[in-house]
Amino acid sequence: MERFDRRYIFLVIFLIVLFPLLMPLGLPIRVSKEVSGAYEAIDKIPPGSKIYFACDYDPGSMPELHPMTMAILYHLFSHDVKVVGACLWPGGPPLLEDAFNKVAVQKFGKKYGVDFVNLGYKEGREVVMVSLGRDIPATFPADFYGTPVGQLPVMRGVRSLNDLDMIVNISAGYPGTKEWVQQVQSRYHITLAAGCTAVSAPEYYPYYQSGQLVGLLGGLAGAAEYEKLVGVPGTATRGMDAQSLGHLAIIVFIVLGNVMYLYLKKTGRLTRR
Amino acid sequence: MLPLPVLTTMAAVLTIAVFTFLYKDNPFYKFAEHVFVGIAAGYVVAIEYQNVFLPNLWRPLTAGQYVLIIPFILGVLMFSRFTNRFNWLSRWAIGLMVGTFSGLAIIGFAQGDLVAQIQANMLPLHAHSLIDTFSNCIIVLGLLVSLVYFFFSKEHKGVLGASARLGIWFLMVSFGASYGFTVMARISLLVGRLLFLLMDWPASFGIQFVH
């Protein structure tokens, strides 16, 4: 067992993940109450309202988080909600721009500056969050393209986060959901829904349980569930077959590894390194 | 800007170069890694300058907001780290930053985590439904025995030892759930890259490889 080349495991996982991408199986997706919580909260926002969309991730987490961004933006724009987007991760603005172009412009024909805005990136982490709660134009004097925020119709009447109906945060780590809960939700009591990478999801479930988050989308599964709710299957739905088979393969490997370990231990052939 | 097929081909080649690490460490992987680090560093410097330095400091300062000279000087002091003689000056700026972040973190943690989470765990042990009652009991029991495990001021013997051992079981379940989510994240990244190689890359040449 000790001599087993781990590259065989990589190869098996690669093939198992590749197979359903070539030939989709269409395994069922069950919507969890955490995801439906986020969906229902967004669904309740009246048309014409404005929300803050915190796009706190970069290309490293794109496969998990970009489908969430697309699905949530689809939901928001289908309800005619206006979106003020910004990023606390330097790699975020082009991703937010991509999502706005694909959803707001191409699918709904929305106008930049009127229906949505990309305020870009700002350094300062928690300081920026607290500052947004007091004065958004002072924190982001200009948008991603350098246009003063005072010239953007979508920003009219928006002084602080309190002037917005909700915050949606898509987070890959620090600064992200934890900081939005600690610095903004608990301080200004604004409705907050979050989507995060699967790695960080267990850390944020207590915030959902306590009601600090109205909804939580965890990893690719959360994105696929949201795609199902909005009725627009995307890359997350497509990836879930591969995800499920990959998990199954890993479970089989774990069981096999333990069976082999116990067998070798029992027969006295186990060598420790 | 380069045409889309060239850009996607570059991305595909770099993706495959990163995957070669699974065979063993090699120059292709190292090349991709260095390209990534270099581009990421350059991008951050450019975006910090365009989106932070110019609109938040330089433009208002040159337009007459002279109070911003203070953060400007503090920012310049950070560069004294590069000299042996004056590097102590950077401590003023670092001290201010550490103080600000510590203050914010403490307030945020106290409001958002400590108080709110204690409140959230004060659950009724007799709820409306049997499932809720069972669920609340498990949460409260799990919380208490997990906390007991981290109580090191007394030897874990007797009731304390039994509670701590039960706490380990709850912690193990929690770590198991975290591990499961971690596996999900890693597989998602693989799925993302494979979808790029199978869909986006051929699509940039007008080829639909998978439906």
CSV table of C-alpha atoms in Angstrom, one decimal:
chain,number,residue,atom,x,y,z
A,1,MET,CA,0.0,0.0,0.0
A,2,GLU,CA,2.9,2.4,0.9
A,3,ARG,CA,4.3,1.8,-2.6
A,4,PHE,CA,1.1,2.8,-4.3
A,5,ASP,CA,1.8,5.6,-6.7
A,6,ARG,CA,-0.7,8.5,-5.9
A,7,ARG,CA,-0.6,9.6,-9.5
A,8,TYR,CA,-3.0,6.7,-10.2
A,9,ILE,CA,-5.5,8.4,-7.8
A,10,PHE,CA,-5.1,11.7,-9.7
A,11,LEU,CA,-5.7,9.9,-13.0
A,12,VAL,CA,-8.8,8.1,-11.8
A,13,ILE,CA,-10.2,11.4,-10.3
A,14,PHE,CA,-9.4,13.2,-13.6
A,15,LEU,CA,-11.3,10.6,-15.7
A,16,ILE,CA,-14.2,10.3,-13.3
A,17,VAL,CA,-14.7,14.1,-13.3
A,18,LEU,CA,-14.2,14.4,-17.1
A,19,PHE,CA,-16.7,11.7,-18.0
A,20,PRO,CA,-19.9,13.5,-16.9
A,21,LEU,CA,-18.7,16.8,-18.4
A,22,LEU,CA,-18.6,15.0,-21.8
A,23,MET,CA,-21.8,13.1,-21.2
A,24,PRO,CA,-24.0,14.8,-18.6
A,25,LEU,CA,-26.0,12.4,-16.3
A,26,GLY,CA,-28.5,15.0,-15.1
A,27,LEU,CA,-28.4,13.9,-11.4
A,28,PRO,CA,-31.1,15.6,-9.3
A,29,ILE,CA,-30.3,18.8,-7.4
A,30,ARG,CA,-32.1,19.4,-4.1
A,31,VAL,CA,-32.5,22.9,-2.9
A,32,SER,CA,-31.4,23.5,0.7
A,33,LYS,CA,-33.1,25.9,3.1
A,34,GLU,CA,-30.0,28.1,3.3
A,35,VAL,CA,-30.1,28.7,-0.5
A,36,SER,CA,-33.9,29.1,-0.6
A,37,GLY,CA,-33.5,31.7,2.3
A,38,ALA,CA,-31.3,33.8,0.0
A,39,TYR,CA,-33.7,33.4,-2.9
A,40,GLU,CA,-36.7,34.3,-0.9
A,41,ALA,CA,-35.0,37.4,0.6
A,42,ILE,CA,-34.0,38.7,-2.9
A,43,ASP,CA,-37.4,37.8,-4.2
A,44,LYS,CA,-39.1,40.1,-1.7
A,45,ILE,CA,-37.2,43.2,-2.8
A,46,PRO,CA,-39.6,45.5,-4.6
A,47,PRO,CA,-38.8,46.4,-8.2
A,48,GLY,CA,-36.8,49.7,-8.5
A,49,SER,CA,-35.0,49.1,-5.2
A,50,LYS,CA,-31.3,49.2,-4.9
A,51,ILE,CA,-28.9,46.7,-3.4
A,52,TYR,CA,-25.2,46.5,-2.7
A,53,PHE,CA,-23.4,43.7,-4.5
A,54,ALA,CA,-20.1,42.9,-2.8
A,55,CYS,CA,-18.0,40.9,-5.3
A,56,ASP,CA,-15.1,39.8,-3.0
A,57,TYR,CA,-13.3,37.1,-5.0
A,58,ASP,CA,-10.8,36.7,-7.8
A,59,PRO,CA,-10.2,34.3,-10.6
A,60,GLY,CA,-8.8,31.7,-8.2
A,61,SER,CA,-12.4,31.0,-6.9
A,62,MET,CA,-14.1,31.7,-10.2
A,63,PRO,CA,-15.4,28.2,-10.9
A,64,GLU,CA,-17.4,28.1,-7.7
A,65,LEU,CA,-18.3,31.8,-7.2
A,66,HIS,CA,-18.9,33.2,-10.7
A,67,PRO,CA,-21.9,31.0,-11.4
A,68,MET,CA,-23.4,32.3,-8.1
A,69,THR,CA,-22.8,35.8,-9.1
A,70,MET,CA,-24.4,35.2,-12.5
A,71,ALA,CA,-27.5,33.4,-11.0
A,72,ILE,CA,-28.1,36.1,-8.3
A,73,LEU,CA,-27.6,38.9,-10.8
A,74,TYR,CA,-30.1,37.2,-13.1
A,75,HIS,CA,-32.6,37.0,-10.2
A,76,LEU,CA,-32.0,40.7,-9.3
A,77,PHE,CA,-32.3,42.1,-12.8
A,78,SER,CA,-35.3,39.9,-13.6
A,79,HIS,CA,-37.0,41.7,-10.7
A,80,ASP,CA,-35.8,45.1,-12.0
A,81,VAL,CA,-33.6,45.7,-9.0
A,82,LYS,CA,-30.8,48.2,-9.4
A,83,VAL,CA,-27.3,47.0,-8.4
A,84,VAL,CA,-24.4,48.9,-6.9
A,85,GLY,CA,-21.4,46.6,-7.2
A,86,ALA,CA,-18.0,46.9,-5.7
A,87,CYS,CA,-15.0,44.7,-4.7
A,88,LEU,CA,-12.6,44.4,-1.8
A,89,TRP,CA,-10.4,42.0,-3.8
A,90,PRO,CA,-8.2,43.5,-6.5
A,91,GLY,CA,-9.0,40.8,-8.9
A,92,GLY,CA,-12.8,41.3,-8.5
A,93,PRO,CA,-13.7,44.3,-10.8
A,94,PRO,CA,-13.1,42.5,-14.2
A,95,LEU,CA,-15.2,39.5,-12.9
A,96,LEU,CA,-18.0,41.8,-11.8
A,97,GLU,CA,-17.8,43.5,-15.2
A,98,ASP,CA,-18.0,40.2,-17.0
A,99,ALA,CA,-21.1,39.2,-15.0
A,100,PHE,CA,-22.8,42.6,-15.6
A,101,ASN,CA,-22.1,42.3,-19.3
A,102,LYS,CA,-23.4,38.8,-19.6
A,103,VAL,CA,-26.5,39.2,-17.4
A,104,ALA,CA,-27.5,42.8,-17.2
A,105,VAL,CA,-26.6,44.0,-20.7
A,106,GLN,CA,-26.9,40.9,-22.9
A,107,LYS,CA,-29.9,39.2,-21.2
A,108,PHE,CA,-31.9,42.2,-19.9
A,109,GLY,CA,-30.7,45.2,-21.9
A,110,LYS,CA,-29.9,47.2,-18.7
A,111,LYS,CA,-27.8,50.4,-18.9
A,112,TYR,CA,-24.6,51.0,-17.1
A,113,GLY,CA,-24.9,53.9,-14.6
A,114,VAL,CA,-28.7,53.8,-14.7
A,115,ASP,CA,-29.5,50.2,-13.7
A,116,PHE,CA,-26.1,49.1,-12.3
A,117,VAL,CA,-22.7,50.3,-11.6
A,118,ASN,CA,-19.3,48.8,-10.9
A,119,LEU,CA,-17.5,50.9,-8.3
A,120,GLY,CA,-14.4,48.9,-8.7
A,121,TYR,CA,-11.8,47.9,-6.0
A,122,LYS,CA,-10.9,49.7,-2.9
A,123,GLU,CA,-8.0,48.8,-0.5
A,124,GLY,CA,-8.8,49.0,3.2
A,125,ARG,CA,-10.8,45.8,4.0
A,126,GLU,CA,-12.8,46.3,7.2
A,127,VAL,CA,-12.1,50.1,7.1
A,128,VAL,CA,-13.8,50.3,3.7
A,129,MET,CA,-16.9,48.3,5.0
A,130,VAL,CA,-17.4,50.6,7.9
A,131,SER,CA,-16.8,53.6,5.7
A,132,LEU,CA,-19.5,52.4,3.3
A,133,GLY,CA,-21.9,52.3,6.2
A,134,ARG,CA,-21.3,56.1,6.7
A,135,ASP,CA,-20.6,57.5,3.2
A,136,ILE,CA,-20.4,55.6,-0.1
A,137,PRO,CA,-19.4,58.5,-2.3
A,138,ALA,CA,-16.6,59.4,0.0
A,139,THR,CA,-15.4,55.8,0.0
A,140,PHE,CA,-15.7,55.4,-3.8
A,141,PRO,CA,-15.5,58.9,-5.2
A,142,ALA,CA,-15.3,57.4,-8.7
A,143,ASP,CA,-16.4,54.2,-10.4
A,144,PHE,CA,-14.2,51.6,-12.0
A,145,TYR,CA,-13.9,53.8,-15.1
A,146,GLY,CA,-13.1,56.9,-13.2
A,147,THR,CA,-16.5,58.5,-13.6
A,148,PRO,CA,-17.4,60.5,-10.5
A,149,VAL,CA,-20.2,58.7,-8.6
A,150,GLY,CA,-22.3,61.9,-8.5
A,151,GLN,CA,-22.7,61.8,-12.2
A,152,LEU,CA,-24.2,58.3,-12.1
A,153,PRO,CA,-28.1,58.2,-12.0
A,154,VAL,CA,-28.1,54.9,-10.1
A,155,MET,CA,-26.2,56.5,-7.3
A,156,ARG,CA,-28.8,59.3,-6.8
A,157,GLY,CA,-30.1,59.2,-3.2
A,158,VAL,CA,-27.5,56.7,-2.2
A,159,ARG,CA,-25.5,58.2,0.6
A,160,SER,CA,-24.7,55.1,2.8
A,161,LEU,CA,-25.5,51.4,3.0
A,162,ASN,CA,-28.7,52.3,4.9
A,163,ASP,CA,-30.1,53.8,1.7
A,164,LEU,CA,-29.9,50.3,0.1
A,165,ASP,CA,-32.4,47.4,0.6
A,166,MET,CA,-29.9,44.6,1.0
A,167,ILE,CA,-26.3,43.5,0.7
A,168,VAL,CA,-25.4,40.4,-1.3
A,169,ASN,CA,-21.8,39.3,-0.7
A,170,ILE,CA,-20.0,36.7,-2.8
A,171,SER,CA,-16.8,35.9,-0.8
A,172,ALA,CA,-13.7,33.8,-1.3
A,173,GLY,CA,-12.2,34.5,2.1
A,174,TYR,CA,-10.7,37.6,3.8
A,175,PRO,CA,-12.2,40.2,3.6
A,176,GLY,CA,-15.5,38.6,3.0
A,177,THR,CA,-18.7,37.3,4.6
A,178,LYS,CA,-17.3,37.1,8.1
A,179,GLU,CA,-16.2,40.7,8.0
A,180,TRP,CA,-19.5,41.8,6.4
A,181,VAL,CA,-21.3,40.2,9.3
A,182,GLN,CA,-19.0,41.6,11.9
A,183,GLN,CA,-18.5,45.1,10.6
A,184,VAL,CA,-21.7,45.9,8.7
A,185,GLN,CA,-24.7,43.6,9.5
A,186,SER,CA,-24.2,43.7,13.3
A,187,ARG,CA,-23.4,47.5,13.2
A,188,TYR,CA,-26.0,48.8,10.7
A,189,HIS,CA,-28.5,45.9,10.8
A,190,ILE,CA,-28.8,45.6,7.1
A,191,THR,CA,-30.2,42.4,5.5
A,192,LEU,CA,-27.3,40.3,4.3
A,193,ALA,CA,-27.2,37.2,2.1
A,194,ALA,CA,-23.9,35.5,1.2
A,195,GLY,CA,-22.4,33.1,-1.2
A,196,CYS,CA,-19.0,31.6,-0.4
A,197,THR,CA,-16.5,28.9,-1.4
A,198,ALA,CA,-17.2,25.4,-0.1
A,199,VAL,CA,-14.0,25.6,2.0
A,200,SER,CA,-15.3,28.6,4.0
A,201,ALA,CA,-19.0,27.5,4.1
A,202,PRO,CA,-18.8,25.6,7.5
A,203,GLU,CA,-17.5,28.7,9.1
A,204,TYR,CA,-20.5,30.8,8.0
A,205,TYR,CA,-23.3,28.3,8.8
A,206,PRO,CA,-23.5,29.6,12.4
A,207,TYR,CA,-24.3,33.1,11.0
A,208,TYR,CA,-27.2,31.6,9.0
A,209,GLN,CA,-28.4,29.8,12.1
A,210,SER,CA,-28.2,33.0,14.2
A,211,GLY,CA,-30.2,34.9,11.6
A,212,GLN,CA,-27.3,37.3,10.8
A,213,LEU,CA,-27.4,35.9,7.3
A,214,VAL,CA,-30.7,35.5,5.6
A,215,GLY,CA,-29.3,33.0,3.2
A,216,LEU,CA,-26.0,31.2,2.4
A,217,LEU,CA,-24.8,29.6,-0.9
A,218,GLY,CA,-22.0,27.2,-0.3
A,219,GLY,CA,-19.7,26.3,-3.2
A,220,LEU,CA,-20.6,24.9,-6.5
A,221,ALA,CA,-23.6,23.0,-4.9
A,222,GLY,CA,-25.1,26.3,-3.6
A,223,ALA,CA,-24.6,27.9,-7.1
A,224,ALA,CA,-26.3,25.0,-8.8
A,225,GLU,CA,-29.2,25.1,-6.3
A,226,TYR,CA,-29.7,28.9,-7.1
A,227,GLU,CA,-29.5,28.2,-10.8
A,228,LYS,CA,-32.3,25.7,-10.3
A,229,LEU,CA,-34.4,28.2,-8.3
A,230,VAL,CA,-34.1,30.9,-11.0
A,231,GLY,CA,-34.6,28.4,-13.7
A,232,VAL,CA,-31.5,29.1,-15.6
A,233,PRO,CA,-29.1,26.1,-15.6
A,234,GLY,CA,-25.5,27.3,-16.0
A,235,THR,CA,-22.0,26.0,-15.4
A,236,ALA,CA,-22.7,25.1,-11.8
A,237,THR,CA,-25.6,22.8,-12.8
A,238,ARG,CA,-23.4,21.2,-15.4
A,239,GLY,CA,-20.5,20.7,-13.0
A,240,MET,CA,-22.6,19.0,-10.3
A,241,ASP,CA,-22.6,15.6,-12.0
A,242,ALA,CA,-18.8,15.7,-12.1
A,243,GLN,CA,-18.8,16.9,-8.5
A,244,SER,CA,-21.0,14.1,-7.3
A,245,LEU,CA,-19.0,11.4,-9.1
A,246,GLY,CA,-15.7,12.9,-7.8
A,247,HIS,CA,-17.0,12.7,-4.3
A,248,LEU,CA,-18.1,9.1,-4.8
A,249,ALA,CA,-14.6,8.2,-6.1
A,250,ILE,CA,-13.0,9.9,-3.0
A,251,ILE,CA,-15.3,8.0,-0.7
A,252,VAL,CA,-14.4,4.7,-2.4
A,253,PHE,CA,-10.7,5.6,-2.1
A,254,ILE,CA,-11.1,6.4,1.6
A,255,VAL,CA,-12.9,3.1,2.3
A,256,LEU,CA,-10.4,1.1,0.3
A,257,GLY,CA,-7.5,2.8,2.0
A,258,ASN,CA,-9.0,1.9,5.4
A,259,VAL,CA,-9.8,-1.7,4.5
A,260,MET,CA,-6.2,-2.1,3.2
A,261,TYR,CA,-4.8,-0.6,6.3
A,262,LEU,CA,-6.8,-2.8,8.6
A,263,TYR,CA,-5.9,-5.9,6.5
A,264,LEU,CA,-2.2,-5.2,6.5
A,265,LYS,CA,-2.3,-4.4,10.2
A,266,LYS,CA,-4.1,-7.7,10.9
A,267,THR,CA,-1.6,-9.7,8.8
A,268,GLY,CA,1.4,-7.9,10.3
A,269,ARG,CA,2.5,-6.6,7.0
A,270,LEU,CA,2.1,-2.9,7.8
A,271,THR,CA,5.4,-1.1,7.7
A,272,ARG,CA,5.6,2.3,9.4
A,273,ARG,CA,7.6,5.1,7.8
B,1,MET,CA,-5.5,43.6,-27.2
B,2,LEU,CA,-4.8,40.1,-28.5
B,3,PRO,CA,-7.5,38.2,-30.4
B,4,LEU,CA,-9.7,35.9,-28.2
B,5,PRO,CA,-8.4,32.6,-29.7
B,6,VAL,CA,-4.8,33.6,-28.8
B,7,LEU,CA,-5.8,34.6,-25.3
B,8,THR,CA,-7.8,31.4,-24.6
B,9,THR,CA,-5.0,29.3,-26.1
B,10,MET,CA,-2.5,31.0,-23.8
B,11,ALA,CA,-4.8,30.3,-20.8
B,12,ALA,CA,-5.3,26.7,-21.9
B,13,VAL,CA,-1.5,26.1,-22.3
B,14,LEU,CA,-0.9,27.6,-18.9
B,15,THR,CA,-3.7,25.5,-17.4
B,16,ILE,CA,-2.1,22.3,-18.8
B,17,ALA,CA,1.3,23.5,-17.6
B,18,VAL,CA,-0.1,23.7,-14.1
B,19,PHE,CA,-1.7,20.3,-14.3
B,20,THR,CA,1.7,18.8,-15.2
B,21,PHE,CA,2.7,19.3,-11.6
B,22,LEU,CA,0.6,16.2,-10.7
B,23,TYR,CA,3.1,14.1,-12.6
B,24,LYS,CA,6.1,15.8,-10.9
B,25,ASP,CA,7.6,19.2,-10.4
B,26,ASN,CA,8.9,20.5,-13.8
B,27,PRO,CA,9.9,23.6,-15.7
B,28,PHE,CA,6.5,24.0,-17.4
B,29,TYR,CA,4.8,24.2,-14.0
B,30,LYS,CA,7.4,26.6,-12.7
B,31,PHE,CA,7.0,28.8,-15.8
B,32,ALA,CA,3.2,29.0,-15.3
B,33,GLU,CA,3.6,29.7,-11.6
B,34,HIS,CA,6.1,32.6,-12.2
B,35,VAL,CA,4.0,34.1,-15.0
B,36,PHE,CA,0.9,34.0,-12.6
B,37,VAL,CA,2.8,35.6,-9.7
B,38,GLY,CA,4.3,38.3,-11.9
B,39,ILE,CA,1.1,39.2,-13.6
B,40,ALA,CA,-0.9,39.2,-10.4
B,41,ALA,CA,1.7,41.5,-8.7
B,42,GLY,CA,1.7,43.9,-11.7
B,43,TYR,CA,-2.1,44.0,-11.8
B,44,VAL,CA,-2.4,44.8,-8.1
B,45,VAL,CA,0.1,47.6,-8.3
B,46,ALA,CA,-1.7,49.1,-11.4
B,47,ILE,CA,-5.2,48.8,-9.9
B,48,GLU,CA,-4.1,50.2,-6.5
B,49,TYR,CA,-2.6,53.2,-8.3
B,50,GLN,CA,-5.6,53.8,-10.6
B,51,ASN,CA,-8.5,53.0,-8.2
B,52,VAL,CA,-7.1,53.9,-4.8
B,53,PHE,CA,-4.2,56.3,-4.9
B,54,LEU,CA,-5.5,58.6,-7.6
B,55,PRO,CA,-9.2,59.0,-6.6
B,56,ASN,CA,-8.9,58.7,-2.9
B,57,LEU,CA,-5.6,60.6,-2.2
B,58,TRP,CA,-3.8,62.3,-5.1
B,59,ARG,CA,-6.8,64.0,-6.9
B,60,PRO,CA,-8.5,65.4,-3.8
B,61,LEU,CA,-5.1,66.5,-2.4
B,62,THR,CA,-4.1,68.4,-5.5
B,63,ALA,CA,-7.7,69.8,-5.6
B,64,GLY,CA,-7.2,71.5,-2.2
B,65,GLN,CA,-8.1,68.9,0.5
B,66,TYR,CA,-4.8,69.6,2.3
B,67,VAL,CA,-5.7,67.5,5.3
B,68,LEU,CA,-4.9,64.4,3.1
B,69,ILE,CA,-1.2,65.4,3.4
B,70,ILE,CA,-1.2,63.4,6.7
B,71,PRO,CA,-2.1,60.0,5.1
B,72,PHE,CA,0.2,60.9,2.2
B,73,ILE,CA,3.2,61.4,4.5
B,74,LEU,CA,2.4,58.3,6.5
B,75,GLY,CA,2.3,56.4,3.2
B,76,VAL,CA,5.6,57.8,2.1
B,77,LEU,CA,7.1,56.8,5.5
B,78,MET,CA,6.3,53.1,4.7
B,79,PHE,CA,9.0,53.3,2.1
B,80,SER,CA,11.6,54.0,4.8
B,81,ARG,CA,11.6,50.2,5.3
B,82,PHE,CA,14.0,50.0,2.4
B,83,THR,CA,16.7,52.0,4.4
B,84,ASN,CA,18.6,50.8,7.4
B,85,ARG,CA,19.0,54.3,8.8
B,86,PHE,CA,15.4,55.5,8.6
B,87,ASN,CA,13.4,52.3,8.7
B,88,TRP,CA,12.1,53.1,12.2
B,89,LEU,CA,10.0,55.9,10.7
B,90,SER,CA,7.7,53.3,9.1
B,91,ARG,CA,6.6,52.2,12.6
B,92,TRP,CA,4.4,55.3,12.8
B,93,ALA,CA,2.4,54.3,9.8
B,94,ILE,CA,2.4,50.6,10.7
B,95,GLY,CA,1.3,51.5,14.3
B,96,LEU,CA,-1.6,53.5,13.1
B,97,MET,CA,-2.7,50.7,10.7
B,98,VAL,CA,-2.4,48.0,13.4
B,99,GLY,CA,-4.3,50.1,15.9
B,100,THR,CA,-7.1,50.9,13.5
B,101,PHE,CA,-7.5,47.3,12.3
B,102,SER,CA,-7.3,45.9,15.9
B,103,GLY,CA,-9.9,48.4,17.1
B,104,LEU,CA,-12.3,47.5,14.2
B,105,ALA,CA,-11.7,43.8,14.6
B,106,ILE,CA,-12.4,43.8,18.3
B,107,ILE,CA,-15.6,45.8,18.0
B,108,GLY,CA,-16.7,43.7,15.0
B,109,PHE,CA,-15.9,40.4,16.7
B,110,ALA,CA,-17.6,41.5,20.0
B,111,GLN,CA,-20.8,42.6,18.2
B,112,GLY,CA,-21.0,40.2,15.3
B,113,ASP,CA,-19.6,37.0,16.8
B,114,LEU,CA,-19.4,36.9,20.5
B,115,VAL,CA,-22.7,38.4,21.6
B,116,ALA,CA,-24.7,37.3,18.6
B,117,GLN,CA,-23.5,33.7,18.7
B,118,ILE,CA,-24.0,33.4,22.4
B,119,GLN,CA,-27.5,34.7,21.9
B,120,ALA,CA,-28.1,32.3,19.0
B,121,ASN,CA,-27.1,29.3,21.1
B,122,MET,CA,-29.5,30.1,24.0
B,123,LEU,CA,-32.0,27.7,22.5
B,124,PRO,CA,-35.2,26.4,24.2
B,125,LEU,CA,-34.7,22.7,25.1
B,126,HIS,CA,-38.4,22.1,24.7
B,127,ALA,CA,-39.5,23.5,21.3
B,128,HIS,CA,-42.7,23.3,19.3
B,129,SER,CA,-41.8,20.1,17.4
B,130,LEU,CA,-40.0,17.0,18.4
B,131,ILE,CA,-37.3,17.5,15.7
B,132,ASP,CA,-36.6,21.1,16.9
B,133,THR,CA,-36.4,19.9,20.5
B,134,PHE,CA,-33.9,17.2,19.5
B,135,SER,CA,-32.0,19.6,17.3
B,136,ASN,CA,-31.7,22.3,20.0
B,137,CYS,CA,-30.6,19.7,22.6
B,138,ILE,CA,-27.9,18.5,20.3
B,139,ILE,CA,-26.6,22.0,19.5
B,140,VAL,CA,-26.5,23.0,23.2
B,141,LEU,CA,-24.9,19.7,24.3
B,142,GLY,CA,-22.4,19.9,21.4
B,143,LEU,CA,-21.5,23.5,22.3
B,144,LEU,CA,-21.0,22.7,26.0
B,145,VAL,CA,-18.9,19.6,25.6
B,146,SER,CA,-16.8,21.2,22.9
B,147,LEU,CA,-16.1,24.1,25.2
B,148,VAL,CA,-15.2,21.6,28.0
B,149,TYR,CA,-12.6,20.0,25.7
B,150,PHE,CA,-10.8,23.4,25.4
B,151,PHE,CA,-10.9,23.9,29.2
B,152,PHE,CA,-7.3,23.0,30.2
B,153,SER,CA,-7.1,24.5,33.7
B,154,LYS,CA,-8.2,21.2,35.2
B,155,GLU,CA,-7.1,17.6,34.4
B,156,HIS,CA,-9.6,15.9,32.1
B,157,LYS,CA,-10.7,13.1,34.5
B,158,GLY,CA,-14.1,12.0,35.7
B,159,VAL,CA,-17.2,13.9,34.5
B,160,LEU,CA,-14.9,16.6,32.9
B,161,GLY,CA,-12.9,13.8,31.1
B,162,ALA,CA,-16.1,12.2,29.8
B,163,SER,CA,-17.5,15.5,28.6
B,164,ALA,CA,-14.2,16.4,26.9
B,165,ARG,CA,-14.2,13.0,25.1
B,166,LEU,CA,-17.7,13.6,23.9
B,167,GLY,CA,-16.6,17.1,22.8
B,168,ILE,CA,-13.9,15.4,20.7
B,169,TRP,CA,-16.6,13.5,18.9
B,170,PHE,CA,-18.6,16.6,18.1
B,171,LEU,CA,-15.4,18.3,17.0
B,172,MET,CA,-14.5,15.3,14.8
B,173,VAL,CA,-18.0,15.6,13.1
B,174,SER,CA,-17.3,19.3,12.5
B,175,PHE,CA,-13.9,18.6,11.0
B,176,GLY,CA,-15.4,15.9,8.9
B,177,ALA,CA,-17.9,18.3,7.5
B,178,SER,CA,-15.2,20.9,6.8
B,179,TYR,CA,-13.1,18.2,5.1
B,180,GLY,CA,-16.1,17.3,2.9
B,181,PHE,CA,-16.6,20.9,1.9
B,182,THR,CA,-12.8,21.3,1.2
B,183,VAL,CA,-13.0,18.3,-1.2
B,184,MET,CA,-16.0,19.9,-2.9
B,185,ALA,CA,-14.0,23.1,-3.4
B,186,ARG,CA,-11.1,21.3,-4.9
B,187,ILE,CA,-13.2,19.2,-7.3
B,188,SER,CA,-15.1,22.4,-8.2
B,189,LEU,CA,-11.8,24.0,-9.3
B,190,LEU,CA,-10.9,21.0,-11.4
B,191,VAL,CA,-14.4,21.1,-12.9
B,192,GLY,CA,-14.0,24.8,-13.7
B,193,ARG,CA,-10.7,24.2,-15.5
B,194,LEU,CA,-12.0,21.2,-17.4
B,195,LEU,CA,-15.0,23.2,-18.5
B,196,PHE,CA,-12.7,25.9,-19.7
B,197,LEU,CA,-10.6,23.4,-21.7
B,198,LEU,CA,-13.7,21.6,-23.1
B,199,MET,CA,-16.0,24.5,-23.7
B,200,ASP,CA,-14.5,28.0,-23.6
B,201,TRP,CA,-11.3,27.2,-25.4
B,202,PRO,CA,-12.8,25.4,-28.4
B,203,ALA,CA,-15.7,28.0,-28.5
B,204,SER,CA,-13.2,30.8,-29.1
B,205,PHE,CA,-12.3,29.0,-32.4
B,206,GLY,CA,-16.0,28.5,-33.1
B,207,ILE,CA,-15.9,24.8,-32.3
B,208,GLN,CA,-18.5,23.3,-30.0
B,209,PHE,CA,-16.8,20.3,-28.5
B,210,VAL,CA,-19.4,19.4,-25.8
B,211,HIS,CA,-23.1,20.3,-25.7
